Amino acid sequence: MMEKPIEEMGLRDIRELARARMPQEVWRHFMGAAETRATFRRNQRSLQRFVFRQRIFHDITDPRTTVELFGHPVSTPAFVAPVGSFAMIRETAEREVGEGAGRARTMLFVSHAAISSPRDWKEASRAPIVFMGYLTRGREDVLRCAKLAEEVGFAAVGLTMDTVQPVKIGDRIPLSKIDGKPRTGHPASPKDIEWLKREVSLPLVVKGIMGAEDARVAVGAGADAVVVSNHGGRILDYNRAAVEALPEVVEAVGRKVPVLLDSGVRGGGDIAKALALGAKAVLVGRPVAWGVAAAGVAGVERVIRLFTDELKRVMIMTGVGAVSEITESILIRE
Ligand SMILES: Cc1cc2nc3c(=O)[nH]c(=O)nc-3n(C[C@H](O)[C@H](O)[C@H](O)COP(=O)(O)O)c2cc1C
C-alpha cells in the first residue's frame, strides 16, 4: 500500500507509522507509564470530559494562534516538551526535532538528559529554546548548561522538579543512559529555585507542578512560569490528570506568572480546553516523538501544524478570534 504524504496524515496515521518504524523496546520506552498506567489514561480521559459550546453567528474566519512568552512571539501555543530520549529513535532525532520546531514556528523545550548541548540545540533550531535542567545531574552540571543556554541566547531556563522519585515504566525504573546505574530521584526544594534564579538572568520555569500549594512555593521562590504536568503519567500512578490540577494552579498563581500544561494533549481540541481553563500554552511530548520517528523534521512540523489547524477550527466553531480571548465560556463539563 502506498503511504500518504506526511502533510496529509492525521495523528493516528503518524502514530502507527512511528510504531512500525521504532524498535519495539524504544516504542515501549516512549509509551511507558508508571505501574498500572492509571495516570496516563486519566490525562486523556479528563480532557475528553469537556465538550465545546458551538457558536456560529460571528465573522471570525482566520483566528490568531500567536502567543508571546518571555518576550518571544511564536505562531502557536503547541510547544515541544522536553524529552531526554529522542536520540533512542535515531542518532539525528534531536536535530530533527530542533529543526522541525523552528519550521513550525513554535517554542522548543529541551531536556538536560538529551545528548545535544545547548549550543547544539541552538545550531539545530530557529525556535526560541528553553533549557530544562535535572538536579539529579548535580547543581554544577545544571549551572554549566544554564550558563551556556544564557550565552547562546536561549529564551529561558528551568528545572523539572517532579522527579522526586525516578521515572518508572510499568514496574521497572529505567537504567540511566550516562553511567548505566538505575535512576534515582531528587528532593524538590524551593532553595534550588532561589539558587538558579540568583545565578542566571533568564526567566526561570518550574515543571512538574500538580497543585496550588506547590505552585505558590515555586512562584514564591522565583519561578517566572510553571508547567502543570504529571510527566505524562511516568512518575506517580493514580495521580490526578494535569487538566484536573490546572484550575487550582491558575487560581493560585495565574495572576502572577504564565501557567503552561502538558500530559495527554493529543490535538487542537485539547489545547483549546487547556487554554480555556487558564493555560497560556501547552507542551506536547509523545506526539512529537511519533512525528520525528515517522518522518523526521517534516513529521515534527506536521504534528505541530496539525494541532494548530485543529485549534483554529475549534476557535472558529466557538467564536473566538485570538488565543488570548479563549475563556471557560467555550466549554461545558460533562
Ligand atoms: C520518553 C519520554 C522522555 C521524557 N523525558 C523528559 C525529560 O528528560 N525531562 C522532562 O522534563 N520531561 C521529560 N518527559 C516528560 C515530558 O516533558 C512531558 O511532560 C510529557 O511527555 C507530556 O505528556 P505527553 O507525552 O502525554 O504529551 C519525557 C516524556 C517521555 C514520554
Coordinates of C-alpha atoms and ligand atoms in Angstrom, one line a residue:
M1 CA 0.0 0.0 0.0
M2 CA 1.3 3.5 -0.9
E3 CA 2.0 5.6 2.1
K4 CA 0.2 9.0 2.2
P5 CA 2.5 12.1 2.2
I6 CA 3.1 13.2 5.8
E7 CA 1.3 16.5 5.2
E8 CA -1.9 14.5 4.6
M9 CA -1.5 12.3 7.7
G10 CA -3.5 12.6 10.9
L11 CA -2.1 11.9 14.3
R12 CA -3.4 8.3 14.2
D13 CA -1.5 7.6 10.9
I14 CA 1.6 9.2 12.3
R15 CA 1.4 7.2 15.5
E16 CA 1.1 3.9 13.6
L17 CA 3.9 4.8 11.2
A18 CA 6.1 5.7 14.2
R19 CA 5.2 2.4 15.8
A20 CA 6.2 0.5 12.7
R21 CA 9.5 2.4 12.4
M22 CA 10.6 2.2 16.1
P23 CA 12.1 -0.9 17.5
Q24 CA 9.7 -2.4 20.0
E25 CA 11.7 -1.6 23.1
V26 CA 12.0 2.0 22.0
W27 CA 8.3 2.2 21.4
R28 CA 7.7 0.7 24.9
H29 CA 10.0 3.3 26.4
F30 CA 8.2 6.2 24.8
M31 CA 4.7 4.9 25.5
G32 CA 5.6 3.7 29.0
A33 CA 3.9 5.0 32.2
A34 CA 4.2 4.1 35.8
E35 CA 2.7 0.9 37.2
T36 CA -1.0 0.4 36.2
R37 CA -0.9 3.4 33.7
A38 CA -3.9 4.9 35.5
T39 CA -2.4 8.5 35.4
F40 CA -1.5 8.1 31.7
R41 CA -5.1 7.1 30.9
R42 CA -6.6 9.7 33.2
N43 CA -4.7 12.6 31.4
Q44 CA -6.6 12.0 28.2
R45 CA -9.9 10.9 29.7
S46 CA -10.1 14.0 31.8
L47 CA -9.6 16.2 28.7
Q48 CA -12.3 14.2 26.9
R49 CA -14.8 15.1 29.7
F50 CA -15.1 18.6 28.3
V51 CA -17.1 19.5 25.2
F52 CA -17.4 22.7 23.3
R53 CA -20.2 25.2 23.1
Q54 CA -20.7 25.9 19.4
R55 CA -21.3 29.4 18.2
I56 CA -21.8 30.3 14.6
F57 CA -23.1 33.9 14.4
H58 CA -19.9 35.8 14.2
D59 CA -17.4 36.9 11.5
I60 CA -14.3 35.0 12.6
T61 CA -12.7 33.2 9.7
D62 CA -9.0 33.3 10.5
P63 CA -8.4 33.3 14.2
R64 CA -4.9 34.2 15.6
T65 CA -3.0 31.5 17.3
T66 CA 0.1 33.6 18.1
V67 CA 1.3 33.7 21.7
E68 CA 4.1 35.5 23.4
L69 CA 6.2 34.0 26.1
F70 CA 9.3 35.6 27.7
G71 CA 9.2 38.3 25.0
H72 CA 9.2 35.8 22.2
P73 CA 6.2 35.7 19.8
V74 CA 5.5 32.2 18.4
S75 CA 2.9 31.2 16.0
T76 CA 1.2 28.5 18.1
P77 CA 0.5 27.6 21.7
A78 CA 1.6 24.0 20.9
F79 CA 5.2 23.8 22.2
V80 CA 7.6 20.9 22.1
A81 CA 8.0 19.2 25.5
P82 CA 11.5 18.4 26.9
V83 CA 12.2 14.7 26.1
G84 CA 15.5 13.3 27.2
S85 CA 15.4 10.3 24.9
F86 CA 14.7 11.4 21.4
A87 CA 18.1 10.0 20.4
M88 CA 16.8 6.5 21.1
I89 CA 14.7 6.9 18.0
R90 CA 17.6 7.9 15.7
E91 CA 21.0 9.4 16.2
T92 CA 19.9 12.6 14.4
A93 CA 16.4 12.8 16.0
E94 CA 17.3 15.7 18.4
R95 CA 18.5 17.8 15.5
E96 CA 15.3 16.9 13.6
V97 CA 13.1 17.9 16.5
G98 CA 15.0 21.2 16.7
E99 CA 14.7 22.0 13.0
G100 CA 11.0 20.9 13.0
A101 CA 10.1 23.1 15.9
G102 CA 11.8 26.0 14.1
R103 CA 9.9 25.3 10.9
A104 CA 6.6 25.1 12.8
R105 CA 7.4 28.4 14.5
T106 CA 6.8 27.1 18.0
M107 CA 8.8 27.1 21.2
L108 CA 11.2 24.3 22.0
F109 CA 11.8 22.9 25.5
V110 CA 14.9 20.8 25.7
S111 CA 16.0 18.3 28.4
H112 CA 19.2 18.1 30.4
A113 CA 19.1 14.4 29.7
A114 CA 19.4 14.9 25.9
I115 CA 22.6 14.3 24.2
S116 CA 22.7 17.7 22.5
S117 CA 24.3 20.6 24.4
P118 CA 22.6 24.0 24.5
R119 CA 25.0 25.0 21.7
D120 CA 23.9 22.0 19.5
W121 CA 20.2 22.8 20.0
K122 CA 20.8 26.5 19.1
E123 CA 22.6 25.4 15.9
A124 CA 19.8 23.0 15.1
S125 CA 16.8 25.3 15.7
R126 CA 15.4 28.7 14.8
A127 CA 12.8 28.3 17.6
P128 CA 13.1 30.1 20.9
I129 CA 14.5 27.4 23.3
V130 CA 14.0 26.7 27.0
F131 CA 16.6 24.5 28.8
M132 CA 15.1 22.2 31.4
G133 CA 17.6 21.0 34.0
Y134 CA 17.5 17.9 36.2
L135 CA 19.0 18.3 39.7
T136 CA 19.7 14.6 39.7
R137 CA 22.6 15.5 37.4
G138 CA 24.0 17.8 40.1
R139 CA 23.9 21.5 40.6
E140 CA 27.2 22.0 38.9
D141 CA 26.0 20.5 35.7
V142 CA 22.7 22.3 35.8
L143 CA 24.6 25.6 36.2
R144 CA 27.1 24.8 33.4
C145 CA 24.2 24.1 31.0
A146 CA 22.1 27.0 32.2
K147 CA 25.1 29.4 31.7
L148 CA 25.7 28.0 28.2
A149 CA 22.0 28.4 27.4
E150 CA 22.2 32.0 28.5
E151 CA 25.3 32.6 26.5
V152 CA 24.0 31.1 23.2
G153 CA 20.7 33.0 23.5
F154 CA 18.0 30.7 24.9
A155 CA 14.6 32.2 25.8
A156 CA 14.6 30.7 29.4
V157 CA 16.0 28.1 31.6
G158 CA 14.2 25.9 34.2
L159 CA 14.0 22.9 36.4
T160 CA 12.0 19.7 36.0
M161 CA 11.3 19.1 39.7
D162 CA 8.8 16.2 39.8
T163 CA 11.5 13.5 39.6
V164 CA 11.5 13.3 43.5
Q165 CA 11.1 9.7 42.6
P166 CA 12.5 8.5 39.4
V167 CA 10.5 7.8 36.2
K168 CA 9.0 4.3 36.3
I169 CA 7.9 2.3 33.3
G170 CA 5.5 -0.4 34.4
D171 CA 7.2 -1.8 37.4
R172 CA 10.7 -1.0 36.2
I173 CA 12.9 2.0 36.8
P174 CA 14.9 2.5 33.6
L175 CA 18.6 2.5 33.6
S176 CA 20.3 5.8 33.3
K177 CA 21.9 6.4 30.0
I178 CA 25.1 8.1 31.3
D179 CA 26.5 5.6 33.8
G180 CA 24.4 2.5 33.5
K181 CA 23.1 2.9 37.0
P182 CA 19.4 2.8 38.0
R183 CA 18.0 6.3 38.0
T184 CA 17.4 8.0 41.4
G185 CA 15.1 10.7 42.5
H186 CA 16.0 14.1 43.9
P187 CA 14.2 16.0 46.6
A188 CA 12.5 19.2 45.4
S189 CA 13.4 22.3 47.4
P190 CA 12.5 26.0 46.8
K191 CA 16.1 26.6 47.7
D192 CA 17.1 25.1 44.3
I193 CA 14.8 27.6 42.5
E194 CA 16.2 30.5 44.5
W195 CA 19.7 29.4 43.8
L196 CA 19.3 29.1 40.0
K197 CA 17.4 32.4 39.9
R198 CA 20.4 34.1 41.5
E199 CA 22.8 32.5 39.0
V200 CA 21.1 33.3 35.7
S201 CA 19.4 36.3 34.3
L202 CA 17.0 34.4 32.0
P203 CA 13.4 33.7 33.1
L204 CA 13.0 30.6 35.1
V205 CA 10.5 27.8 34.5
V206 CA 9.5 25.1 37.1
K207 CA 7.9 22.0 35.6
G208 CA 6.1 19.3 37.5
I209 CA 3.5 21.3 39.5
M210 CA 0.3 19.4 40.3
G211 CA -1.4 21.6 42.9
A212 CA -1.9 25.1 44.3
E213 CA 0.5 24.7 47.3
D214 CA 3.4 23.7 45.2
A215 CA 2.6 26.4 42.6
R216 CA 2.8 29.0 45.4
V217 CA 6.1 27.6 46.7
A218 CA 7.6 27.7 43.2
V219 CA 6.5 31.2 42.4
G220 CA 7.4 32.4 45.9
A221 CA 11.0 31.1 45.3
G222 CA 11.2 33.0 42.0
A223 CA 9.7 30.9 39.2
D224 CA 8.7 33.1 36.3
A225 CA 6.4 30.4 34.8
V226 CA 5.1 27.0 35.9
V227 CA 4.3 23.8 34.0
V228 CA 1.4 21.8 35.3
S229 CA 2.5 18.3 34.5
N230 CA 2.5 14.8 35.8
H231 CA 5.3 13.9 33.5
G232 CA 2.9 12.1 31.1
G233 CA 2.0 9.6 33.8
R234 CA 5.5 8.4 34.2
I235 CA 6.1 9.0 37.9
L236 CA 3.1 8.7 40.3
D237 CA 0.4 6.2 39.4
Y238 CA -3.1 7.3 40.3
N239 CA -2.1 10.9 40.1
R240 CA -4.7 13.5 39.1
A241 CA -4.8 14.4 35.5
A242 CA -2.8 17.5 34.7
V243 CA -6.0 19.2 33.4
E244 CA -7.7 18.5 36.8
A245 CA -4.9 20.3 38.6
L246 CA -4.8 23.2 36.2
P247 CA -7.7 25.3 37.6
E248 CA -6.4 25.5 41.1
V249 CA -2.9 26.3 39.9
V250 CA -4.3 29.1 37.7
E251 CA -6.3 30.4 40.6
A252 CA -3.2 30.3 42.9
V253 CA -0.5 31.9 40.7
G254 CA -2.1 32.7 37.3
R255 CA -2.3 36.4 38.0
K256 CA 1.5 36.5 38.7
V257 CA 3.0 34.1 36.1
P258 CA 2.1 32.2 32.9
V259 CA 0.9 28.7 33.6
L260 CA 1.6 26.0 31.0
L261 CA 0.2 22.5 30.9
D262 CA 1.3 19.1 29.5
S263 CA 0.4 15.5 29.8
G264 CA -2.2 14.0 27.5
V265 CA -2.5 16.7 24.8
R266 CA -3.4 14.8 21.6
G267 CA -4.9 17.5 19.4
G268 CA -6.0 21.1 18.9
G269 CA -9.3 20.5 20.8
D270 CA -7.2 19.5 23.9
I271 CA -5.2 22.7 23.5
A272 CA -8.4 24.8 23.3
K273 CA -9.6 23.1 26.5
A274 CA -6.4 23.8 28.4
L275 CA -6.3 27.4 27.3
A276 CA -10.0 27.8 28.3
L277 CA -9.1 26.6 31.8
G278 CA -6.3 29.2 32.0
A279 CA -3.2 27.8 30.5
K280 CA -1.1 30.1 28.3
A281 CA 0.2 27.3 26.1
V282 CA 0.8 23.5 26.2
L283 CA 3.7 21.2 25.8
V284 CA 3.4 18.2 23.5
G285 CA 5.5 15.1 24.4
R286 CA 4.8 11.7 22.8
P287 CA 3.1 13.0 19.6
V288 CA 6.3 15.0 18.8
A289 CA 8.2 11.8 19.3
W290 CA 5.8 10.0 16.9
G291 CA 6.3 12.8 14.4
V292 CA 10.1 12.6 14.4
A293 CA 10.1 8.8 14.4
A294 CA 7.6 8.7 11.4
A295 CA 9.1 11.4 9.2
G296 CA 12.0 13.4 10.9
V297 CA 11.8 17.2 10.5
A298 CA 8.7 17.1 8.4
G299 CA 7.0 14.8 11.0
V300 CA 7.6 17.2 13.8
E301 CA 6.4 20.1 11.8
R302 CA 3.3 18.2 10.7
V303 CA 2.3 17.3 14.3
I304 CA 2.5 20.9 15.5
R305 CA 0.8 22.3 12.4
L306 CA -2.0 19.7 12.6
F307 CA -2.6 20.6 16.3
T308 CA -2.6 24.3 15.4
D309 CA -5.0 23.8 12.5
E310 CA -7.4 21.8 14.7
L311 CA -7.2 24.6 17.3
K312 CA -8.1 27.2 14.7
R313 CA -11.1 25.1 13.7
V314 CA -12.3 24.9 17.3
M315 CA -11.8 28.7 17.6
I316 CA -13.9 29.4 14.5
M317 CA -16.7 27.0 15.7
T318 CA -16.8 28.5 19.2
G319 CA -16.5 32.1 18.0
V320 CA -13.1 33.1 19.4
G321 CA -10.8 35.4 17.3
A322 CA -7.5 35.0 19.2
V323 CA -6.0 32.5 21.6
S324 CA -5.7 35.2 24.3
E325 CA -9.5 35.5 24.1
I326 CA -10.3 31.9 24.8
T327 CA -12.2 31.6 28.0
E328 CA -14.1 29.0 30.0
S329 CA -17.3 30.1 28.3
I330 CA -16.4 27.9 25.3
L331 CA -16.5 24.7 27.5
I332 CA -19.1 22.5 29.0
R333 CA -18.1 20.0 31.6
E334 CA -19.9 16.7 31.1
Ligands
LIG1 C1 10.2 9.2 26.6 C2 10.0 10.4 27.4 C3 11.1 11.1 27.9 C4 10.9 12.3 28.7 N1 12.0 12.9 29.2 C5 11.8 14.1 29.9 C6 12.9 14.8 30.3 O1 14.1 14.5 30.1 N2 12.7 16.0 31.0 C7 11.4 16.4 31.3 O2 11.3 17.5 31.9 N3 10.4 15.7 30.9 C8 10.5 14.5 30.2 N4 9.4 13.9 29.8 C9 8.1 14.4 30.1 C10 7.6 15.4 29.0 O3 8.3 16.6 29.1 C11 6.1 15.7 29.2 O4 5.9 16.1 30.5 C12 5.2 14.5 28.9 O5 5.7 13.7 27.8 C13 3.8 15.1 28.5 O6 2.9 14.1 28.3 P1 2.5 13.6 26.8 O7 3.6 12.7 26.4 O8 1.2 12.9 27.1 O9 2.4 14.8 25.9 C14 9.6 12.7 29.0 C15 8.5 12.0 28.5 C16 8.6 10.9 27.7 C17 7.4 10.2 27.1

